[in-house]
Tab-separated table of C-alpha atoms and ligand atoms in Angstrom:
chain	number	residue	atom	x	y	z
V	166	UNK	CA	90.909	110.986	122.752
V	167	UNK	CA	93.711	111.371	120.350
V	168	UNK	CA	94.346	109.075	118.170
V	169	UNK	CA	97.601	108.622	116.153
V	170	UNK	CA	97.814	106.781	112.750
V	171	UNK	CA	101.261	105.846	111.357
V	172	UNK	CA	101.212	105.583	107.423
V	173	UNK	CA	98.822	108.074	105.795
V	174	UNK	CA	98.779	106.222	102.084
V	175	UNK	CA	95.280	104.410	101.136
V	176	UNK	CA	94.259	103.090	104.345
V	177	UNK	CA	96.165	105.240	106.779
V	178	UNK	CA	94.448	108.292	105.790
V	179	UNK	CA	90.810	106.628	104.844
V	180	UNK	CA	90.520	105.760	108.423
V	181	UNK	CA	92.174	109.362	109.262
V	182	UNK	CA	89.085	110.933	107.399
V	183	UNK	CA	86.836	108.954	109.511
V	184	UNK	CA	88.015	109.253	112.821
V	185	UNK	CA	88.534	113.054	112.664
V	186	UNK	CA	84.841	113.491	112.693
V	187	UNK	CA	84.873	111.725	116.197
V	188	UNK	CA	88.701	111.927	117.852
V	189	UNK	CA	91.854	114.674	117.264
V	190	UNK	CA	93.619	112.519	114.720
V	191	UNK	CA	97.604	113.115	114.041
V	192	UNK	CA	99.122	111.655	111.126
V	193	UNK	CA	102.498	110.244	111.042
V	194	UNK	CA	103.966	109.984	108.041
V	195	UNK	CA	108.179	109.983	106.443
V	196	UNK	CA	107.140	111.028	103.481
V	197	UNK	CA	107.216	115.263	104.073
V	198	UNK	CA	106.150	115.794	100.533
V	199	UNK	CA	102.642	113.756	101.531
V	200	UNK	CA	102.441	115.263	105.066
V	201	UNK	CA	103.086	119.431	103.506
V	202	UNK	CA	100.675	118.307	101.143
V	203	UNK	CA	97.704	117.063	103.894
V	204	UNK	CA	98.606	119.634	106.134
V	205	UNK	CA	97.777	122.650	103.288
V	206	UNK	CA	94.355	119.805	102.798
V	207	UNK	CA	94.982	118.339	99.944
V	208	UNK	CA	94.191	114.371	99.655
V	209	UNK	CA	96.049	112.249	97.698
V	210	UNK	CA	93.592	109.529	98.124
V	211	UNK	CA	90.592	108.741	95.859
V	212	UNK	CA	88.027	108.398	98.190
V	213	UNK	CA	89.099	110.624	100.749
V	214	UNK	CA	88.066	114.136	100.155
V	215	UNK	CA	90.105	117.188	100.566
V	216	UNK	CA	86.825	119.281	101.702
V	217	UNK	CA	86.567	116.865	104.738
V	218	UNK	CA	90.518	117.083	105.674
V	219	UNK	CA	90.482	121.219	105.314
V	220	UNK	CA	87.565	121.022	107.681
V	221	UNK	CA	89.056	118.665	110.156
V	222	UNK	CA	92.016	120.617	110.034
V	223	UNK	CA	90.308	123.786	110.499
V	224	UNK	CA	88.379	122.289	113.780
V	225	UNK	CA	92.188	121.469	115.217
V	226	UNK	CA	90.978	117.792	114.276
V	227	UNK	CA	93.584	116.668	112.218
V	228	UNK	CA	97.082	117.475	111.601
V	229	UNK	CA	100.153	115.640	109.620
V	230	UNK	CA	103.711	115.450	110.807
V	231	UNK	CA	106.790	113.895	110.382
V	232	UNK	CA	107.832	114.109	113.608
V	233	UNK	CA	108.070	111.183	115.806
V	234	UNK	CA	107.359	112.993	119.517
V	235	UNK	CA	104.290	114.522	117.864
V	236	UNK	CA	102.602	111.192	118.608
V	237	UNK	CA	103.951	110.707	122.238
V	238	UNK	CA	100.424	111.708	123.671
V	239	UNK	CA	98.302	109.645	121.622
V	240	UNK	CA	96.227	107.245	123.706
V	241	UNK	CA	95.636	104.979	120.520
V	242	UNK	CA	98.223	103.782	117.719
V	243	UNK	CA	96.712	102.800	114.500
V	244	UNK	CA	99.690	100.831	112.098
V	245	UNK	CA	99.047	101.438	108.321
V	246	UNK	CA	102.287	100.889	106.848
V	247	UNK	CA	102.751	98.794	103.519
V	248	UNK	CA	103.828	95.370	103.457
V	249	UNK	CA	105.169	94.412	100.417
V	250	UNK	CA	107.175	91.296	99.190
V	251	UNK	CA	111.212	91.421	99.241
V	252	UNK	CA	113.771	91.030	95.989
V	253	UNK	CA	113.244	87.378	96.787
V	254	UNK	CA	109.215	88.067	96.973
V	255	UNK	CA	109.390	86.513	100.981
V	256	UNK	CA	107.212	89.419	103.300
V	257	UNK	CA	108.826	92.603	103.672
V	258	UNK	CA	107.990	93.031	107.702
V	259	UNK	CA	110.636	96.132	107.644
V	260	UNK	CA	107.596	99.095	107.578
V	261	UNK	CA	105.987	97.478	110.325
V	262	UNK	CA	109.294	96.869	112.512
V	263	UNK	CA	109.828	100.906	111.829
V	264	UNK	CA	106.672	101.664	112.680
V	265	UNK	CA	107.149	99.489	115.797
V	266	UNK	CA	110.216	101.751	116.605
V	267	UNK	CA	108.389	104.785	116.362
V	268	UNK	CA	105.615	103.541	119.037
V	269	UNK	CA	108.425	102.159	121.344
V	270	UNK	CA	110.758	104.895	121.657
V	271	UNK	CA	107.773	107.968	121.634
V	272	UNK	CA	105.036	106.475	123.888
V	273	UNK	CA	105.870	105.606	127.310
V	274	UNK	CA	102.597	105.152	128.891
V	275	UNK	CA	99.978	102.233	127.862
V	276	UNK	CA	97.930	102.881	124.932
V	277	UNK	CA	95.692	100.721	122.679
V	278	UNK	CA	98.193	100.069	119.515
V	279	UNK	CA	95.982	98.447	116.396
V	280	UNK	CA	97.826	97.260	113.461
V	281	UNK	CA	95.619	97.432	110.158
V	282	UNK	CA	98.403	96.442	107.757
V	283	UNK	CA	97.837	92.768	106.280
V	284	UNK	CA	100.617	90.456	107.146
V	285	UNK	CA	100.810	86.583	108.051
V	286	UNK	CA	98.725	85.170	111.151
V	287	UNK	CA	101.111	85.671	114.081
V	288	UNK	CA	101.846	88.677	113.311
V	289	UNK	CA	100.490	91.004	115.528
V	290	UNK	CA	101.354	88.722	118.740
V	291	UNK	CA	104.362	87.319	117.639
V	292	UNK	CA	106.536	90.350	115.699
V	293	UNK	CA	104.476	93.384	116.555
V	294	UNK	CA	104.138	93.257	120.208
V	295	UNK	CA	107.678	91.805	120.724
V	296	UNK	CA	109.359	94.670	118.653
V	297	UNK	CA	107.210	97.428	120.427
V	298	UNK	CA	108.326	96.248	123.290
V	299	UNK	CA	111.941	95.545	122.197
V	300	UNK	CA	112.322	99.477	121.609
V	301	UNK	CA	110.030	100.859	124.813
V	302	UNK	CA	112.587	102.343	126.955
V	303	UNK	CA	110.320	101.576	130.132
V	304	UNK	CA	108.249	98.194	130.385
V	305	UNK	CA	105.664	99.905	129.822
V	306	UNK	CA	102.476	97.192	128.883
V	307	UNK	CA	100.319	98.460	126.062
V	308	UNK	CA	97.077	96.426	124.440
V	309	UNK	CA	97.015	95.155	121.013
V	310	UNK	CA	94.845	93.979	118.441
V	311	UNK	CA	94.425	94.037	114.912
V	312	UNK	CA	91.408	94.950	112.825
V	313	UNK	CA	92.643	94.213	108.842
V	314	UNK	CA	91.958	97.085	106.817
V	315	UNK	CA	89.379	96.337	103.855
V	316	UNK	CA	89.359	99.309	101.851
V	317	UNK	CA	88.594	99.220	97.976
V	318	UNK	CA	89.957	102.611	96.799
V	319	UNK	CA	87.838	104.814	94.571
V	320	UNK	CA	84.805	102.177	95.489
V	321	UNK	CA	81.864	104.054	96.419
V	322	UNK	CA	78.856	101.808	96.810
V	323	UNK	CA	81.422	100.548	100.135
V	324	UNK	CA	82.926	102.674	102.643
V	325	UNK	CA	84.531	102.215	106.325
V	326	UNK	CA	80.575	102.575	107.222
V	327	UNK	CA	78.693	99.371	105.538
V	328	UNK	CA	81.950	97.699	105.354
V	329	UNK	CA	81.652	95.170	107.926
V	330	UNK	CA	85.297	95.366	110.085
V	331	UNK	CA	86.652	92.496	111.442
V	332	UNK	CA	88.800	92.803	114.623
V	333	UNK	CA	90.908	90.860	117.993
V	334	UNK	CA	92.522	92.021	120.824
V	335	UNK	CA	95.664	90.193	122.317
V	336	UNK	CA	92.963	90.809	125.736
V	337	UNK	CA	89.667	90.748	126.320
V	338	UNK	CA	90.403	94.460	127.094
V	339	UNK	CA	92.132	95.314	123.781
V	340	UNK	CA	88.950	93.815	122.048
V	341	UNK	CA	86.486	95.793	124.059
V	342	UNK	CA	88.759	99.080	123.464
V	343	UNK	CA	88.848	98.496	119.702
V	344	UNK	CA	85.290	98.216	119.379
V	345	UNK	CA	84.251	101.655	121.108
V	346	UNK	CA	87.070	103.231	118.814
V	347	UNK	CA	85.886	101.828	115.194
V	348	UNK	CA	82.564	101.849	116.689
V	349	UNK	CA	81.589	105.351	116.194
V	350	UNK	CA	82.092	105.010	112.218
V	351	UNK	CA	81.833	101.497	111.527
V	352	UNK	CA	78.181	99.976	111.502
V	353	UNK	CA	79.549	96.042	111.496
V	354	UNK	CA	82.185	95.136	113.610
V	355	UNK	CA	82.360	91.285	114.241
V	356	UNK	CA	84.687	89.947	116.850
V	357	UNK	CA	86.736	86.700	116.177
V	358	UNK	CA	88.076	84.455	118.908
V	359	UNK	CA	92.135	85.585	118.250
V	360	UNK	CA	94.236	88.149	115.787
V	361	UNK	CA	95.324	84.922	113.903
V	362	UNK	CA	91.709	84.766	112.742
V	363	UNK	CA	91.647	88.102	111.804
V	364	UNK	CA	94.516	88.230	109.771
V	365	UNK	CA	94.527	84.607	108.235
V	366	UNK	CA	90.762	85.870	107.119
V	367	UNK	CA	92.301	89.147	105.569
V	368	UNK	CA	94.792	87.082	103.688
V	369	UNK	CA	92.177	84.199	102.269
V	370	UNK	CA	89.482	86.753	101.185
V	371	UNK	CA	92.430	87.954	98.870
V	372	UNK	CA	93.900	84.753	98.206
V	373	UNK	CA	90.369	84.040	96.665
V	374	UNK	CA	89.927	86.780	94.484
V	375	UNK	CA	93.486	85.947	93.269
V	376	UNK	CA	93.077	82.143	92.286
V	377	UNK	CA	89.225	83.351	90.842
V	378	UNK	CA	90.737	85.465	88.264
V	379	UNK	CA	93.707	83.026	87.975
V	380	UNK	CA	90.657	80.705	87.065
V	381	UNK	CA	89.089	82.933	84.506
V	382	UNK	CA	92.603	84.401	82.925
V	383	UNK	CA	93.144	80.354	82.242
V	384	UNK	CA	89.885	79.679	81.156
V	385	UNK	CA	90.272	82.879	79.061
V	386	UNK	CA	92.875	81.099	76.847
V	387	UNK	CA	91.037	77.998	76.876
V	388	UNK	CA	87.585	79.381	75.224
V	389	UNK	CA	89.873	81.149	72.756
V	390	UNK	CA	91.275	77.467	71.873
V	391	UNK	CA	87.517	76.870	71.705
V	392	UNK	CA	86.728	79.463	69.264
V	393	UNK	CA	84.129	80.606	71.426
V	394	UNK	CA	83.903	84.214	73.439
V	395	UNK	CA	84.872	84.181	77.432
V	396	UNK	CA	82.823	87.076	77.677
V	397	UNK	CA	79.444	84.908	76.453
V	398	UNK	CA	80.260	81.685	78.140
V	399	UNK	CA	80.938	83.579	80.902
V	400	UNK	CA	77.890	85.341	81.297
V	401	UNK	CA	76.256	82.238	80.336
V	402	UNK	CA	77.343	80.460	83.331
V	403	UNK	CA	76.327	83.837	85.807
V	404	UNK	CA	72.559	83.007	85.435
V	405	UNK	CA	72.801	80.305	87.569
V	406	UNK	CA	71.197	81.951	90.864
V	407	UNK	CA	73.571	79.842	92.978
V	408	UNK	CA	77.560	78.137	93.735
V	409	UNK	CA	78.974	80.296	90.791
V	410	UNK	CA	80.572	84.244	91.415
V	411	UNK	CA	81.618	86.094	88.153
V	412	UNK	CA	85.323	86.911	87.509
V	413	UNK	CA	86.504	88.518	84.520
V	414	UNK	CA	90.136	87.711	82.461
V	415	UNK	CA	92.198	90.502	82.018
V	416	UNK	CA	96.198	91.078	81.906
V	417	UNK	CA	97.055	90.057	84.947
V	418	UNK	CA	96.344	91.412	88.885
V	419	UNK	CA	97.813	94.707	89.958
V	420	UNK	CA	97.529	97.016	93.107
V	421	UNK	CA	98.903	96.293	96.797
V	422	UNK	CA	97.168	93.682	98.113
V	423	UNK	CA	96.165	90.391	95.468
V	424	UNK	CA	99.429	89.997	93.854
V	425	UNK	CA	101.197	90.172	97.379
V	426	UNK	CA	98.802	89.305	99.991
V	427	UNK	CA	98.106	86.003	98.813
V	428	UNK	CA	101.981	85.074	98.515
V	429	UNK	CA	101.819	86.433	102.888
V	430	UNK	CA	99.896	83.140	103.813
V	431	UNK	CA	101.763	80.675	100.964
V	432	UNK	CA	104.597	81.650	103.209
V	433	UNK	CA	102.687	81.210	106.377
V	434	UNK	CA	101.767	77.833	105.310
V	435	UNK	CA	105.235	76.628	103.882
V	436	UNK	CA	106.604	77.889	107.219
V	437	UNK	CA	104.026	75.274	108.924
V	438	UNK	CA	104.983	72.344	106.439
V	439	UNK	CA	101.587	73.165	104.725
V	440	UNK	CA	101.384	73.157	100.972
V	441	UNK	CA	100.198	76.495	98.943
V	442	UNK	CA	100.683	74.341	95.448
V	443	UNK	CA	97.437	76.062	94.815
V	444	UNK	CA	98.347	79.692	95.669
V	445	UNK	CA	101.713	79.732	94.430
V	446	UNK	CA	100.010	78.456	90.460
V	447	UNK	CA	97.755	80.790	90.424
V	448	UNK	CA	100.241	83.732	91.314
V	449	UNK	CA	102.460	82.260	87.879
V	450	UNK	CA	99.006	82.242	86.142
V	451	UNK	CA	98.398	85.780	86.470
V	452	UNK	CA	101.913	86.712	85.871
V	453	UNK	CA	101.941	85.145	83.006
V	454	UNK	CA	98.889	86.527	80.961
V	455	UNK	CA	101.016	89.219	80.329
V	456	UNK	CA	102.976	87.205	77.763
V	457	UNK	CA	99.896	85.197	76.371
V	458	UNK	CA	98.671	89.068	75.293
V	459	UNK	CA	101.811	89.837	73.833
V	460	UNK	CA	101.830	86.329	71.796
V	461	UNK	CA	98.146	86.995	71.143
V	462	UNK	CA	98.915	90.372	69.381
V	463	UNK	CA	101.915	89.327	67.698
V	464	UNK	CA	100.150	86.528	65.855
V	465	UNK	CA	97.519	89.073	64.752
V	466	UNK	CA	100.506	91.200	63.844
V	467	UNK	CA	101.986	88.934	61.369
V	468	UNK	CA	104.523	87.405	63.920
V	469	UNK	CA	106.619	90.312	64.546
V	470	UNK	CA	106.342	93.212	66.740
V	471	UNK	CA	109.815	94.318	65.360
V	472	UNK	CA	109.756	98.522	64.866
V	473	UNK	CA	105.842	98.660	65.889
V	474	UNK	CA	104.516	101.492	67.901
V	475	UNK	CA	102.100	100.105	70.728
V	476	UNK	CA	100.346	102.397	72.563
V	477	UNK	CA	99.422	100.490	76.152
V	478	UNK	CA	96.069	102.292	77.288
V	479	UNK	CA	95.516	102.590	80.793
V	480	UNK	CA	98.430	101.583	83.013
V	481	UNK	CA	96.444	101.861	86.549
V	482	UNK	CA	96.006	98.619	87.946
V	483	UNK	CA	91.840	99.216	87.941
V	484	UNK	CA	89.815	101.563	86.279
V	485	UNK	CA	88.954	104.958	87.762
V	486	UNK	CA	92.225	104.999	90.482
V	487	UNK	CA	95.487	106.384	89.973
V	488	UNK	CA	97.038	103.609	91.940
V	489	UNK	CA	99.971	102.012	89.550
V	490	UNK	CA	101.384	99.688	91.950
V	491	UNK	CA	102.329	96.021	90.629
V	492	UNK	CA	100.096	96.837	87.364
V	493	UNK	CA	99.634	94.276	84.489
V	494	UNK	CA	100.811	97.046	82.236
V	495	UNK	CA	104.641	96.660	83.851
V	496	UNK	CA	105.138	93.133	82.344
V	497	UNK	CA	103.128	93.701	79.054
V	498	UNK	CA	105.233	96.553	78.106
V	499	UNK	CA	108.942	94.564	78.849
V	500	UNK	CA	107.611	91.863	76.891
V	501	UNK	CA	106.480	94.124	74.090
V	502	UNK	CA	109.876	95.800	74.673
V	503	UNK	CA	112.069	92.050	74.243
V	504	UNK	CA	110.262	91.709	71.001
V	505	UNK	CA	111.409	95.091	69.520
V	506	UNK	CA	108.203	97.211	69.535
V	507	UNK	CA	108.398	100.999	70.264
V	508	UNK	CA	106.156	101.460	73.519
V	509	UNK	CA	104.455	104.373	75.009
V	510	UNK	CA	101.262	104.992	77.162
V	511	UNK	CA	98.368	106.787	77.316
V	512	UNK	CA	96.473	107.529	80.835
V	513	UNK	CA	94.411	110.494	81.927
V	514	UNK	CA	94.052	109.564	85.489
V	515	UNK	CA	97.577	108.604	86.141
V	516	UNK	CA	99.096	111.390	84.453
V	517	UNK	CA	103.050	110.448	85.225
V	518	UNK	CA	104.022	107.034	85.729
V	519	UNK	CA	108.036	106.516	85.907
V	520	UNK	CA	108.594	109.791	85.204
V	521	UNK	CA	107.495	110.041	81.480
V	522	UNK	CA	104.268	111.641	80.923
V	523	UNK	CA	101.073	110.044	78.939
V	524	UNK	CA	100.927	109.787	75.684
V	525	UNK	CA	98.144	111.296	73.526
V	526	UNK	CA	95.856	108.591	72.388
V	527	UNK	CA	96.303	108.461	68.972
V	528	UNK	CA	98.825	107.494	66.865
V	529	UNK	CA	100.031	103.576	67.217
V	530	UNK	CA	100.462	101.020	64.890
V	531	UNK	CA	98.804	99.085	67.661
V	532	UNK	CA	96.817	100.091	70.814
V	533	UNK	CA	96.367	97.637	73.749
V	534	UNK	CA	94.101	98.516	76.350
V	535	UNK	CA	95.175	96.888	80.506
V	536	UNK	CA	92.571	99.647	81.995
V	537	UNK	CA	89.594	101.274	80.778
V	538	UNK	CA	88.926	104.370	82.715
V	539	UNK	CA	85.543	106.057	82.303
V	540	UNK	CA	87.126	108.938	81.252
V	541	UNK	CA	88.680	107.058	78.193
V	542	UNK	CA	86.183	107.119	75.401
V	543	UNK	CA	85.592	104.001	73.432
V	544	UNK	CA	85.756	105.752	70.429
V	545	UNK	CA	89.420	107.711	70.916
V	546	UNK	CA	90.054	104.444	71.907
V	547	UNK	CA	89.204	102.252	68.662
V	548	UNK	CA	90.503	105.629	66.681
V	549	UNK	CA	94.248	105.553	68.562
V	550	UNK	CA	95.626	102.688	66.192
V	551	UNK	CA	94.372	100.548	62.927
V	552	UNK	CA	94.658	97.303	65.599
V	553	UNK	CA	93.364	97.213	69.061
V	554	UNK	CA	93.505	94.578	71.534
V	555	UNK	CA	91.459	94.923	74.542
V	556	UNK	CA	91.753	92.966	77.362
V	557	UNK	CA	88.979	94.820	79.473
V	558	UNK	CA	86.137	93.474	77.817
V	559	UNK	CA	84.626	96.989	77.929
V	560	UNK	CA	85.759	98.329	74.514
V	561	UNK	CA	83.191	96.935	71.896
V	562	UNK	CA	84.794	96.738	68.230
V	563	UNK	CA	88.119	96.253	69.229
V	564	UNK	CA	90.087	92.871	69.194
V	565	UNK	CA	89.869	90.819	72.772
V	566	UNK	CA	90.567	88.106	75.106
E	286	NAD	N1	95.499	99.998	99.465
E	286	NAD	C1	94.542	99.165	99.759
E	286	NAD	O1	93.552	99.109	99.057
E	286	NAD	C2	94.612	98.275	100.984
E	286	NAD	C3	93.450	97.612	101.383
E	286	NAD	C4	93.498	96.811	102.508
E	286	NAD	C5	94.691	96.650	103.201
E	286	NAD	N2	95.822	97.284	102.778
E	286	NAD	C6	97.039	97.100	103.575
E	286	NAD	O2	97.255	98.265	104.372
E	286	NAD	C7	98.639	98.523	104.525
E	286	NAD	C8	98.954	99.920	104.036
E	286	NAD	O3	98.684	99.968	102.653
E	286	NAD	P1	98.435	101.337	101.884
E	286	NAD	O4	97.787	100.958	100.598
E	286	NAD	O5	97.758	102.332	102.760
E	286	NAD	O6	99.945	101.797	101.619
E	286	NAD	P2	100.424	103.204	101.014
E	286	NAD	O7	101.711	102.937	100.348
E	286	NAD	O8	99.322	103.871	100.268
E	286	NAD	O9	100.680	104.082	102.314
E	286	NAD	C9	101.613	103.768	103.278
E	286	NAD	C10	102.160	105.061	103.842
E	286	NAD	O10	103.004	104.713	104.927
E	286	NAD	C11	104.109	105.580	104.912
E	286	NAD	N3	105.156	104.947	105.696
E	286	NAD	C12	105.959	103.915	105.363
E	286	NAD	N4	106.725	103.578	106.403
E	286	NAD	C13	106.407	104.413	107.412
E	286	NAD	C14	106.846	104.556	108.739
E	286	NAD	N5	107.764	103.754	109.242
E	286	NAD	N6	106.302	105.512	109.492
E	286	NAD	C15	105.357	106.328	108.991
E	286	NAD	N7	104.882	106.245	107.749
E	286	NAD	C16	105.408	105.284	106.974
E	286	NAD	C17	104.428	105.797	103.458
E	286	NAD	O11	105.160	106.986	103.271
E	286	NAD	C18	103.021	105.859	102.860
E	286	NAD	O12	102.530	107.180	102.785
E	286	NAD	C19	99.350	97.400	103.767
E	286	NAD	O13	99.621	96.361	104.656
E	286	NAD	C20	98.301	96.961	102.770
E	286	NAD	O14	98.481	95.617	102.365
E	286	NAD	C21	95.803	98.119	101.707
């Protein structure tokens, strides 16, 4: 079988890595930096090994191309295009109505097409199937279904293996077809009665991480008012066994999926004449920890930030990945900027970021760590400025939420 997966970023090429062990895998993909790059094997994806992609490539398992007609004889579709928020932060459908092109106007038999971006409930049967068909210059009927993607870059304790998948068809017959295609490298697939399930249950497991750490950021400023430590109150509350999960504060939420995902089904809902009071606070509560930082280390600073050289440490959006996009570090550095400090960065593991270079870590008036990598040691760390602020929690010594 060959399977075709459109998007080769974080998911697009996990589930490439997997499925070349079992199917010939072609990767579409605009970006012909990315594609050169795969096809030589080289991953840019924590998590995906460039060992296993020269291998696949080497058994004629795997290739990468830019080229739309190089997907014409796949007999499955796999969608991993982003979808990210507009100017106006409404969903951006536009990747997945390209990618819809692509499938229309290069496959003209019936295939299996599964989308694995996250996007709104409706989705798949309502914008995805419509446009394919829109663009198909036959009537030709394909199946669909939709099996959100769950990936946690650079995680390693969960893979595409233990992860359990979740998955619909639009037919009985896209659902059976989906399971014997994840089945040979997923252990857990679980079946829900429609793709509205599926991808309202994508959307909610990310909408609660996001209000969590909304929770704890707010809580965060509340046990300072306390003059008591989050860190110990927190912990304090994790030994009950039961009805209580442990978040931690930090700057904000970064990456591709909780800042935006959650802000997918607040638009759903409003759409439906549903309220999302509750998602749409705790998206202005993460945004705005940035600034409570900022105030935090100005009042340490005697009130003025004026001339200072901050140093932000880490400007990932997690420890341990590369991944920069919508990262806390963003808004703490233009608010540090408004207030007349002199900003750089320091990150090992992201290496360019906006086309400036990192920073050596050392130096500052004032370091303020957003990520602690492993590779950053604690002690370069508390030896880059005379006043660090962490907002990690895992840099002993220094100043902290
Ligand atoms: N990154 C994650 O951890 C994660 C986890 C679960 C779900 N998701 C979801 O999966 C989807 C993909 O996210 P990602 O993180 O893999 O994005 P990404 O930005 O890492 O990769 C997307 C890739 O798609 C390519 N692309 C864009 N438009 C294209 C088109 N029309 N045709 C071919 N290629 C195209 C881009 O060049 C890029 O390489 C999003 O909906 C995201 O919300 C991401």
């Amino acid at each position: 079988m060959k399977v075709a997966i459109i998007g080769q970023g974080y998911v697009g090429l996990t589930i490439s890595a997997y499925a070349g062990e079992f199917y010939e895998v072609v990767g579409f993909d605009k970006n012909s930096r990315i594609v050169d790059q795969l096809n030589n094997g080289t991953s840019h994806i924590e998590g995906v090994e460039s060992a296993t992609l020269l291998r696949w490539i080497k058994a004629g398992r795997y290739r990468a191309t830019t080229c739309e007609a190089d997907i014409a004889d796949a007999d499955l579709v796999v969608i991993a295009v982003p979808t990210p928020l507009s100017d106006e932060r409404k969903p951006d459908l536009s990747f997945i109505e390209a990618a819809c092109k692509t499938i229309g106007e290069n496959i003209d038999r019936p295939i299996l097409v599964i989308n694995e971006s996250t996007s709104f409930p409706g989705t798949l049967r309502n914008y995805i199937k419509p446009a394919i068909e829109k663009y198909s210059k036959k009537s030709v009927v394909h199946q669909y279904a939709i099996s959100p993607e769950r990936v946690d870059p650079g995680r390693s304790d969960f893979n595409q293996k233990n992860t359990p998948r979740l998955f619909a068809g639009l037919t009985q017959e896209s659902s059976a077809k989906t399971r014997e295609f994840y089945s040979r490298f997923c252990d857990n697939l679980i079946e829900v009665s429609s793709p509205e399930v599926a991808e309202a249950a994508k959307l909610f497991e990310n909408t609660f991480r996001q209000v969590n750490i909304a929770l704890v950021n707010e809580f965060a400023q509340i046990a300072h008012s306390l003059g008591i430590s989050v860190y110990e109150t927190l912990d304090a509350a994790n030994t009950k066994p039961y009805g209580f999960m442990k978040f931690t504060p930090s700057a904000g939420v970064g990456g591709h999926c909780i800042p935006v995902d959650p802000t997918y089904l607040a638009a759903a809902a409003e759409e439906n004449g549903a309220p999302a009071t509750f998602i749409r606070r705790a998206n202005e509560v993460n945004l705005e920890m940035s600034e409570y930082i900022v105030n935090r280390v100005q009042a340490d600073n005697n009130g003025s930030l004026q001339g200072k050289s901050v140093l932000i440490v880490g400007v990932a959006y997690k420890p341990n990945v590369a991944d920069v996009r919508e990262t806390a570090a963003e808004l703490v550095i233009k608010h540090l900027r408004d207030r007349g400090a002199v900003v750089s960065w320091h990150d090992e593991v992201v290496g360019t970021w906006h086309e400036e270079i990192s920073s050596p870590l050392s130096g500052a008036d004032i370091s303020i760590v957003i990520t602690k990598h492993d590779v950053a040691s604690i002690r370069d760390i508390l030896a880059s400025a005379p006043y660090v602020f962490d907002t990690t929690g895992r840099v002993p010594g220094a100043k902290g939420l």
